[in-house]
Coordinates of C-alpha atoms and ligand atoms in Angstrom, one line a residue:
Chain A
M1 CA 36.8 -0.3 7.7
N2 CA 35.6 -2.5 10.7
K3 CA 33.8 -5.8 9.4
I4 CA 32.0 -8.0 11.9
T5 CA 30.3 -11.4 11.2
T6 CA 27.7 -12.6 13.6
D7 CA 24.3 -14.6 13.7
I8 CA 22.0 -11.9 14.8
C9 CA 22.8 -8.2 14.5
I10 CA 20.7 -6.3 17.3
V11 CA 20.1 -2.6 16.6
G12 CA 19.7 -0.8 19.8
A13 CA 21.2 -1.4 23.1
G14 CA 18.1 -0.6 25.2
P15 CA 16.8 -3.3 27.6
V16 CA 15.1 -5.2 25.0
G17 CA 18.1 -5.4 22.8
L18 CA 20.3 -6.6 25.8
F19 CA 17.7 -9.2 26.7
A20 CA 17.5 -10.3 23.1
V21 CA 21.2 -11.3 23.5
F22 CA 20.3 -13.4 26.4
E23 CA 17.3 -15.3 24.5
A24 CA 19.5 -15.7 21.5
G25 CA 22.5 -17.0 23.6
L26 CA 20.3 -19.7 25.3
L27 CA 19.7 -21.0 21.7
K28 CA 23.5 -20.8 20.9
M29 CA 23.2 -17.9 18.5
R30 CA 25.8 -15.2 18.7
C31 CA 24.8 -11.3 18.7
H32 CA 26.5 -8.1 17.8
V33 CA 24.8 -5.2 19.2
V34 CA 25.1 -1.6 17.7
D35 CA 23.8 1.7 19.3
A36 CA 24.1 5.3 18.5
L37 CA 24.8 6.1 22.1
P38 CA 28.3 5.7 23.5
A39 CA 26.8 3.8 26.5
V40 CA 24.2 0.7 26.6
G41 CA 20.9 1.2 28.3
G42 CA 18.6 3.0 25.9
Q43 CA 16.0 5.2 27.5
L44 CA 16.8 3.9 30.9
S45 CA 20.5 5.2 30.9
E46 CA 19.7 8.4 28.9
I47 CA 16.5 9.6 30.5
Y48 CA 15.9 8.1 33.8
P49 CA 18.8 6.0 35.1
K50 CA 18.0 7.2 38.9
K51 CA 14.2 6.5 38.6
P52 CA 13.0 3.3 40.3
I53 CA 10.8 0.9 38.2
Y54 CA 8.1 -1.4 39.9
D55 CA 6.9 -3.4 37.2
I56 CA 9.8 -5.9 36.4
P57 CA 8.9 -9.2 37.6
G58 CA 11.0 -10.5 40.6
F59 CA 12.0 -6.8 41.4
P60 CA 9.5 -5.0 43.5
E61 CA 11.8 -1.9 43.0
I62 CA 14.7 -1.5 40.9
L63 CA 16.6 1.5 39.5
A64 CA 16.6 1.8 35.8
G65 CA 20.4 2.0 35.9
D66 CA 20.7 -1.1 38.0
L67 CA 18.4 -2.9 35.8
I68 CA 20.7 -2.3 32.9
K69 CA 23.7 -3.3 35.0
N70 CA 21.9 -6.6 35.8
L71 CA 21.1 -7.3 32.1
E72 CA 24.8 -6.7 31.3
Q73 CA 25.7 -9.2 33.8
Q74 CA 23.1 -11.7 32.6
I75 CA 24.3 -11.6 29.1
A76 CA 28.1 -11.7 29.9
P77 CA 28.2 -15.6 29.6
F78 CA 27.3 -15.0 25.8
H79 CA 30.1 -12.5 25.1
P80 CA 28.2 -10.4 22.8
T81 CA 30.1 -8.0 20.9
F82 CA 29.3 -3.9 20.6
T83 CA 29.6 -1.1 18.4
L84 CA 28.7 1.9 20.5
G85 CA 28.5 5.4 19.4
E86 CA 27.6 4.6 15.8
R87 CA 24.2 4.9 14.2
V88 CA 23.0 2.1 11.9
E89 CA 22.3 3.8 8.5
D90 CA 21.1 1.0 6.4
L91 CA 20.4 -2.7 5.9
E92 CA 21.2 -4.3 2.7
K93 CA 19.8 -7.8 2.0
Q94 CA 22.1 -10.1 0.1
E95 CA 21.3 -12.6 -2.4
D96 CA 21.5 -15.5 0.1
G97 CA 19.0 -13.7 2.2
S98 CA 21.5 -12.7 4.9
F99 CA 22.1 -9.1 5.5
I100 CA 24.7 -6.4 5.7
V101 CA 24.2 -3.9 8.3
R102 CA 26.1 -0.5 7.9
T103 CA 26.7 2.2 10.4
V104 CA 27.3 5.8 9.9
D105 CA 31.0 5.4 10.4
G106 CA 31.1 2.7 7.9
T107 CA 31.2 -0.3 10.3
E108 CA 29.7 -3.3 8.5
I109 CA 28.1 -6.3 10.1
A110 CA 27.4 -9.4 8.3
C111 CA 24.6 -11.4 9.7
K112 CA 21.7 -13.8 9.0
V113 CA 19.1 -12.0 11.0
V114 CA 18.5 -8.6 12.1
A115 CA 16.6 -7.7 15.3
I116 CA 15.6 -3.9 15.4
A117 CA 15.3 -3.0 19.0
G118 CA 15.6 0.8 18.2
G119 CA 12.9 2.1 20.8
L120 CA 11.9 5.5 19.9
G121 CA 14.9 5.8 17.4
S122 CA 18.4 6.8 17.9
F123 CA 19.0 9.7 20.4
E124 CA 20.4 12.6 18.4
P125 CA 21.8 15.8 19.8
R126 CA 19.2 18.6 20.0
K127 CA 20.7 21.1 17.6
P128 CA 20.2 24.8 18.1
A129 CA 18.7 26.8 15.0
I130 CA 21.8 28.3 13.7
E131 CA 22.1 28.8 9.8
H132 CA 24.7 26.7 8.2
L133 CA 25.6 25.0 11.4
E134 CA 25.6 21.6 9.6
K135 CA 28.4 22.8 7.3
Y136 CA 30.8 22.7 10.0
E137 CA 29.6 19.4 11.7
R138 CA 32.8 17.6 12.6
K139 CA 34.8 20.4 11.3
G140 CA 34.7 22.3 14.4
V141 CA 31.2 21.7 15.5
E142 CA 30.7 18.8 17.9
Y143 CA 27.5 17.9 19.7
M144 CA 29.2 15.3 21.9
V145 CA 32.7 15.1 23.7
R146 CA 33.9 11.8 22.5
D147 CA 37.6 12.4 23.1
P148 CA 38.4 15.2 25.3
E149 CA 42.0 15.3 24.2
Q150 CA 40.6 16.5 20.9
F151 CA 40.2 20.0 22.4
H152 CA 43.7 20.2 23.7
N153 CA 45.0 23.7 23.4
K154 CA 41.9 24.7 21.4
R155 CA 40.0 27.8 21.6
V156 CA 36.4 26.4 22.5
V157 CA 32.8 27.7 23.1
I158 CA 30.3 25.5 24.8
A159 CA 26.8 26.5 24.7
G160 CA 24.0 25.1 27.1
G161 CA 23.1 25.5 30.8
G162 CA 22.4 21.8 31.6
D163 CA 24.5 19.4 33.7
S164 CA 26.5 18.3 30.5
A165 CA 27.4 21.7 29.6
L166 CA 28.4 22.4 33.2
D167 CA 30.4 19.1 33.6
W168 CA 32.3 19.5 30.2
T169 CA 33.1 23.2 31.1
I170 CA 34.7 22.1 34.3
Y171 CA 36.4 19.3 32.6
L172 CA 37.7 21.0 29.5
A173 CA 38.9 24.3 31.3
G174 CA 42.2 22.7 32.2
L175 CA 42.6 21.3 28.5
C176 CA 41.7 24.1 26.2
K177 CA 43.6 27.3 25.4
E178 CA 40.5 29.4 25.8
L179 CA 37.1 28.1 27.1
T180 CA 33.8 30.1 26.9
L181 CA 30.6 29.0 28.2
V182 CA 27.4 30.7 26.6
H183 CA 24.2 30.3 28.4
R184 CA 20.8 31.7 27.6
G185 CA 19.7 31.9 31.3
T186 CA 21.0 33.9 34.2
T187 CA 21.0 30.9 36.7
F188 CA 22.0 27.1 36.5
R189 CA 19.6 24.7 37.8
G190 CA 22.0 21.8 37.1
A191 CA 23.8 20.1 40.0
P192 CA 24.5 23.0 42.4
E193 CA 28.2 22.0 43.0
S194 CA 28.9 22.1 39.4
A195 CA 27.1 25.4 39.0
A196 CA 29.1 26.8 41.9
K197 CA 32.3 25.6 40.5
V198 CA 31.6 27.1 37.1
L199 CA 30.8 30.4 38.6
S200 CA 33.9 30.5 40.6
M201 CA 36.0 29.5 37.8
A202 CA 34.7 32.4 35.8
E203 CA 35.5 34.7 38.8
E204 CA 39.0 33.4 38.7
G205 CA 39.4 33.9 35.1
Q206 CA 39.8 30.3 34.2
I207 CA 36.9 30.4 31.6
R208 CA 34.9 33.1 30.1
L209 CA 31.1 33.0 31.1
I210 CA 28.4 34.8 29.0
L211 CA 25.0 34.6 30.4
K212 CA 21.7 35.8 28.9
S213 CA 23.3 35.1 25.6
N214 CA 23.0 32.8 22.5
V215 CA 25.3 31.8 19.7
T216 CA 23.5 32.9 16.8
E217 CA 26.0 32.6 13.9
V218 CA 28.9 30.2 12.8
H219 CA 31.6 31.3 10.3
G220 CA 34.6 30.1 8.4
E221 CA 35.8 28.7 5.1
D222 CA 35.9 25.1 5.3
N223 CA 36.4 24.7 8.9
L224 CA 34.7 26.6 11.8
E225 CA 36.6 29.8 12.5
A226 CA 34.4 31.9 14.5
V227 CA 31.1 32.3 16.3
T228 CA 28.8 35.3 16.8
V229 CA 27.4 35.7 20.4
M230 CA 24.2 37.8 21.0
V231 CA 24.0 39.1 24.5
D232 CA 20.6 40.2 25.7
N233 CA 19.8 43.8 24.4
A234 CA 23.5 44.3 23.3
E235 CA 25.3 44.3 20.0
P236 CA 26.4 40.7 18.9
Y237 CA 30.2 40.1 18.8
R238 CA 32.4 37.4 17.4
I239 CA 34.7 35.1 19.1
E240 CA 37.4 33.4 17.1
V241 CA 37.3 29.7 18.0
D242 CA 38.5 26.4 16.9
N243 CA 35.4 24.5 18.3
F244 CA 31.8 25.0 19.0
I245 CA 30.1 22.5 21.4
P246 CA 26.3 23.1 21.7
L247 CA 25.1 20.7 24.5
F248 CA 21.4 20.8 24.5
G249 CA 20.6 17.2 25.5
L250 CA 19.4 14.4 23.1
V251 CA 16.0 13.8 21.3
P252 CA 14.9 10.5 19.9
K253 CA 14.6 10.4 16.1
L254 CA 13.4 7.3 14.2
G255 CA 15.8 8.5 11.5
P256 CA 17.3 6.0 9.3
I257 CA 14.8 3.3 10.3
E258 CA 12.1 4.9 8.2
N259 CA 14.2 4.2 5.0
W260 CA 14.7 0.4 5.6
G261 CA 11.7 -0.6 3.4
L262 CA 9.8 -1.8 6.6
E263 CA 6.0 -1.3 7.0
L264 CA 5.5 1.6 9.3
E265 CA 2.5 2.8 11.2
K266 CA 2.8 6.1 13.1
N267 CA 6.5 6.0 13.4
A268 CA 6.7 2.3 14.6
I269 CA 7.4 -0.9 12.7
V270 CA 4.4 -3.2 11.9
V271 CA 5.1 -6.7 13.2
D272 CA 3.4 -10.3 13.1
T273 CA 2.8 -11.1 16.9
E274 CA 3.5 -14.8 16.2
D275 CA 7.2 -13.9 16.0
Y276 CA 7.7 -10.2 15.8
S277 CA 8.8 -10.6 12.3
T278 CA 8.5 -7.6 9.9
N279 CA 7.4 -7.5 6.3
V280 CA 11.0 -8.4 5.3
E281 CA 12.0 -11.9 6.0
G282 CA 14.9 -12.2 8.5
V283 CA 14.3 -8.7 9.9
Y284 CA 12.5 -8.5 13.4
A285 CA 11.3 -5.6 15.4
I286 CA 11.0 -5.9 19.3
G287 CA 10.3 -3.4 22.0
D288 CA 9.0 0.2 21.7
V289 CA 9.9 0.3 18.0
N290 CA 7.1 -2.1 16.9
T291 CA 3.3 -1.7 16.8
Y292 CA 0.6 -4.3 16.8
P293 CA -3.0 -4.3 18.0
G294 CA -2.7 -3.9 21.8
K295 CA 1.0 -2.9 21.9
L296 CA 2.1 -1.7 25.3
K297 CA 5.3 0.3 25.4
L298 CA 6.7 -1.5 28.4
I299 CA 10.0 -3.2 29.2
L300 CA 8.3 -6.4 30.1
C301 CA 6.5 -6.6 26.8
G302 CA 9.8 -5.9 24.9
F303 CA 11.4 -8.9 27.0
H304 CA 8.5 -11.3 25.8
E305 CA 9.0 -10.2 22.2
A306 CA 12.7 -10.9 22.4
A307 CA 12.1 -14.4 23.5
L308 CA 9.6 -15.2 20.5
M309 CA 12.0 -13.4 18.0
A310 CA 14.8 -15.6 19.3
Q311 CA 12.9 -18.9 18.6
S312 CA 11.9 -17.8 15.3
A313 CA 15.4 -16.5 14.2
Y314 CA 16.7 -19.9 15.3
N315 CA 15.0 -21.5 12.3
I316 CA 16.5 -19.0 10.0
I317 CA 20.1 -19.5 11.5
Y318 CA 19.9 -23.3 11.8
P319 CA 17.3 -24.2 9.3
D320 CA 18.2 -28.0 9.4
K321 CA 18.0 -28.4 13.2
K322 CA 14.7 -28.8 14.9
F323 CA 14.4 -26.5 18.0
V324 CA 13.5 -28.0 21.3
L325 CA 12.4 -25.6 23.9
K326 CA 14.5 -26.0 27.1
Y327 CA 14.2 -24.3 30.5
T328 CA 17.4 -22.7 31.8
T329 CA 16.6 -24.7 35.0
V330 CA 17.3 -27.9 32.9
N331 CA 20.9 -27.1 31.5
G332 CA 21.7 -23.9 33.3
I333 CA 23.4 -21.0 31.2
Q334 CA 26.0 -22.5 28.8
E335 CA 28.5 -20.2 27.7
L336 CA 29.1 -19.6 23.9
Q337 CA 32.8 -20.3 23.2
Chain B
M1 CA -20.0 22.7 28.1
E2 CA -19.0 23.7 31.7
D3 CA -17.1 20.9 32.4
A4 CA -14.5 21.4 29.3
I5 CA -12.4 24.4 28.4
K6 CA -11.2 25.4 24.9
I7 CA -7.6 25.3 23.9
Y8 CA -6.4 26.5 20.6
V9 CA -3.3 25.1 18.6
E10 CA -1.9 27.8 16.2
Q11 CA -0.6 26.3 12.9
E12 CA 2.3 27.7 10.8
S13 CA -0.4 29.2 8.6
G14 CA -1.7 31.2 11.5
E15 CA -4.9 29.0 11.5
R16 CA -6.1 28.2 15.1
I17 CA -7.4 24.7 15.6
E18 CA -10.0 24.5 18.6
L19 CA -9.6 21.6 21.0
E20 CA -12.0 20.7 23.7
A21 CA -10.2 19.9 27.1
P22 CA -12.3 18.1 29.7
L23 CA -11.9 19.4 33.1
D24 CA -12.7 16.3 35.1
M25 CA -9.9 14.0 33.9
N26 CA -6.8 15.7 35.5
L27 CA -5.3 15.9 32.1
S28 CA -2.3 18.0 31.3
V29 CA -2.2 20.0 28.0
M30 CA 0.4 17.5 26.5
E31 CA -2.3 14.8 27.0
V32 CA -4.8 16.8 25.2
L33 CA -2.6 17.5 22.2
K34 CA -1.7 13.9 22.0
A35 CA -5.1 12.7 22.2
N36 CA -5.8 15.1 19.3
E37 CA -3.0 13.3 17.4
F38 CA -0.8 16.5 17.3
P39 CA 2.7 15.5 16.7
V40 CA 4.0 15.7 20.1
Q41 CA 6.4 12.9 21.1
A42 CA 6.3 13.4 25.0
V43 CA 8.8 10.8 25.5
C44 CA 9.1 10.8 29.2
G45 CA 5.2 10.8 29.5
G46 CA 5.0 13.9 31.6
M47 CA 7.9 14.0 33.8
A48 CA 9.6 17.3 32.5
I49 CA 12.6 15.5 31.6
C50 CA 12.4 15.1 27.8
A51 CA 11.2 18.6 26.6
T52 CA 9.5 16.6 23.6
C53 CA 6.1 18.5 24.6
H54 CA 7.5 22.0 24.3
V55 CA 5.0 24.7 23.3
E56 CA 5.0 28.5 22.9
V57 CA 2.2 30.1 24.8
L58 CA 0.7 32.7 22.5
E59 CA -2.3 33.7 24.7
S60 CA -3.5 32.9 28.0
G61 CA -5.0 33.8 31.3
E62 CA -3.2 33.1 34.6
L63 CA -0.8 30.3 34.0
P64 CA 0.5 28.0 36.8
E65 CA 4.0 28.8 38.0
M66 CA 6.8 26.7 36.7
N67 CA 8.3 24.1 39.0
D68 CA 12.1 23.8 39.1
D69 CA 12.2 20.8 36.9
E70 CA 10.3 22.6 34.2
A71 CA 12.4 25.7 34.6
Y72 CA 15.6 23.8 34.3
M73 CA 14.5 22.1 31.2
L74 CA 13.4 25.2 29.5
E75 CA 16.5 27.0 30.4
T76 CA 18.7 24.4 28.6
L77 CA 16.6 24.2 25.6
P78 CA 18.0 26.0 22.4
H79 CA 14.8 27.0 20.9
A80 CA 13.0 28.1 24.0
T81 CA 11.5 31.7 24.2
E82 CA 10.2 33.9 27.1
S83 CA 6.9 32.2 26.6
S84 CA 7.8 28.6 26.3
R85 CA 6.3 26.0 28.6
L86 CA 6.3 22.1 28.7
S87 CA 2.7 21.3 27.9
C88 CA 3.0 18.2 30.2
Q89 CA 3.3 20.7 33.1
L90 CA 0.2 22.5 32.4
R91 CA -2.7 20.8 34.1
V92 CA -6.1 21.6 32.3
N93 CA -8.1 23.8 34.8
P94 CA -10.6 26.7 34.3
D95 CA -7.8 29.4 34.3
L96 CA -6.6 27.9 30.9
D97 CA -9.8 28.4 29.1
G98 CA -8.8 30.0 25.7
L99 CA -5.1 29.3 25.8
V100 CA -3.5 29.4 22.5
V101 CA -0.2 27.4 21.9
R102 CA 2.2 26.9 19.1
I103 CA 3.9 23.6 19.1
M104 CA 7.6 23.9 18.9
P105 CA 10.0 22.1 16.8
E106 CA 11.1 18.6 18.0
A107 CA 8.1 18.5 20.3
Ligands
FAD401 C1 10.6 8.5 32.0 C2 10.2 7.0 31.7 C3 9.8 6.2 32.6 C4 9.5 4.7 32.2 N1 9.0 3.9 33.2 C5 8.9 2.6 32.7 C6 8.5 1.7 33.8 O1 8.4 2.0 34.9 N2 8.4 0.5 33.2 C7 8.4 0.1 32.0 O2 8.2 -1.0 31.7 N3 8.5 1.0 31.0 C8 9.0 2.1 31.5 N4 9.2 3.2 30.5 C9 9.3 2.7 29.1 C10 10.6 2.0 28.7 O3 11.7 2.9 29.2 C11 10.7 1.5 27.2 O4 9.5 0.8 27.1 C12 11.9 0.8 27.1 O5 13.2 1.8 27.2 C13 12.1 0.2 25.7 O6 13.1 -0.4 25.5 P1 13.8 -0.5 23.9 O7 15.1 -1.4 24.3 O8 12.6 -1.0 23.0 O9 14.1 0.8 23.4 P2 15.2 2.1 24.1 O10 15.2 1.9 25.5 O11 14.4 3.3 23.5 O12 16.5 1.7 23.4 C14 16.5 1.9 22.0 C15 17.9 2.1 21.6 O13 18.0 2.0 20.4 C16 19.2 2.8 19.8 N5 18.8 3.1 18.3 C17 17.7 3.4 17.7 N6 17.9 3.6 16.4 C18 19.1 3.3 16.1 C19 19.9 3.4 15.1 N7 19.5 3.6 13.8 N8 21.3 2.9 15.0 C20 21.7 2.5 16.3 N9 21.2 2.7 17.5 C21 19.8 3.0 17.4 C22 18.9 4.1 20.6 O14 20.1 5.0 20.8 C23 18.5 3.5 21.9 O15 19.8 3.4 22.8 C24 9.6 4.4 30.8 C25 10.0 5.3 29.9 C26 10.3 6.7 30.3 C27 10.8 7.6 29.2
FES402 S1 6.3 14.8 28.2 FE1 8.6 15.0 28.5 S2 8.9 16.8 29.3 FE2 6.8 16.9 28.7

């Protein structure tokens, strides 16, 4: 089991979580950042990496993806550590007031302060409505391709018609023993090159492409063994498989955050605007995940909240030191060793 | 009222809740649903890139044609049906008077 010790554990690697690392770093506090997604950036990387943003001070225009790259560069001197691709499931308060943060895969982070920067929640795969699908999760049913090698020489069915379904079909075709792409539509509106490539691979017999169809059932004892495919107006049929990968994009779900004993209002965590602390001492909530009178869900507002959170967290982490506000122009950025 | 139309949201029970949608504010059906506190996340704020405003149209007059972005999104949604639409792409206009929608799971 992975065990990490840090000053502040930041839940969520969106822009606000990343900037919190910077603000904490200036005050010589170490951060460990956890995100359910395999990459940093939150909504900016997941939903709109190529969209320009116009309301970041000092940047008349910047692409969302570039803002994230810049934030990564800005926090590099503070050497934050990351656990990516793991959702935080619970927070446990210790007797001495510190916390253990646990992820779905059993990683444990011991910290003095928790800053929740969870945005709209963790991005979870959109699951098709197939009975008993959960029974086979990680036993043949995968919603993300984490390690393509896992599908080496396997019989795989991918479902979906978006870019990730197309991209993974192209990538996995050479690896799998047998690959089928099942798509409800008749056309692909994803990147035209990828769509053309998939169609030509199907013509050449490198993959099996079943259009106007859905996977409607999953079968097997303990592990997945077969799926049923229903083709428009035709008899359903079974395909023997080792893996089924439905790729229908991601939806944000507040999920576990709801169970952490925090005061919530309409799916957001209620905070005190003095320091963005929650009703649990030592737990802060910043960015889209919090709510207070006048809240605006903007990156800029989350940045401000991160700065105030860090000042308040300092008093918990260094109870004996008196904090003196310094501008970065006075001392520059001093790396944490 | 002539400067508003009626939109109905069908509940699981079959009950239809009537909403008034003003014509002069250039709202989308998604915005009308949100304003009436229906559980529509609308994460992307109406850009047809999140599909968290997915509805099924049960009754309607003439609906606007789908643009490519909406069609792409719907084609890739696992729960979409022939009558699915993204409510953020439906602008409130007189043709939509009497529209009946059902909010789809995950919307
Ligand atoms: C299309 C679009 C355009 C936008 N344009 C602008 C704009 O121009 N200007 C602007 O200021 N704002 C804009 N926004 C809003 C902006 O994206 C958000 O305010 C911002 O992303 C909030 O940042 P965040 O770090 O709080 O949360 P997010 O970006 O949502 O990041 C939260 C992260 O936390 C992770 N997470 C949540 N729960 C858990 C958990 N339990 N375990 C592990 N990880 C977890 C999630 O996976 C996610 O990566 C736009 C939003 C959208 C969708
Ligand atoms: S609000 Fe995102 S697709 Fe409609």
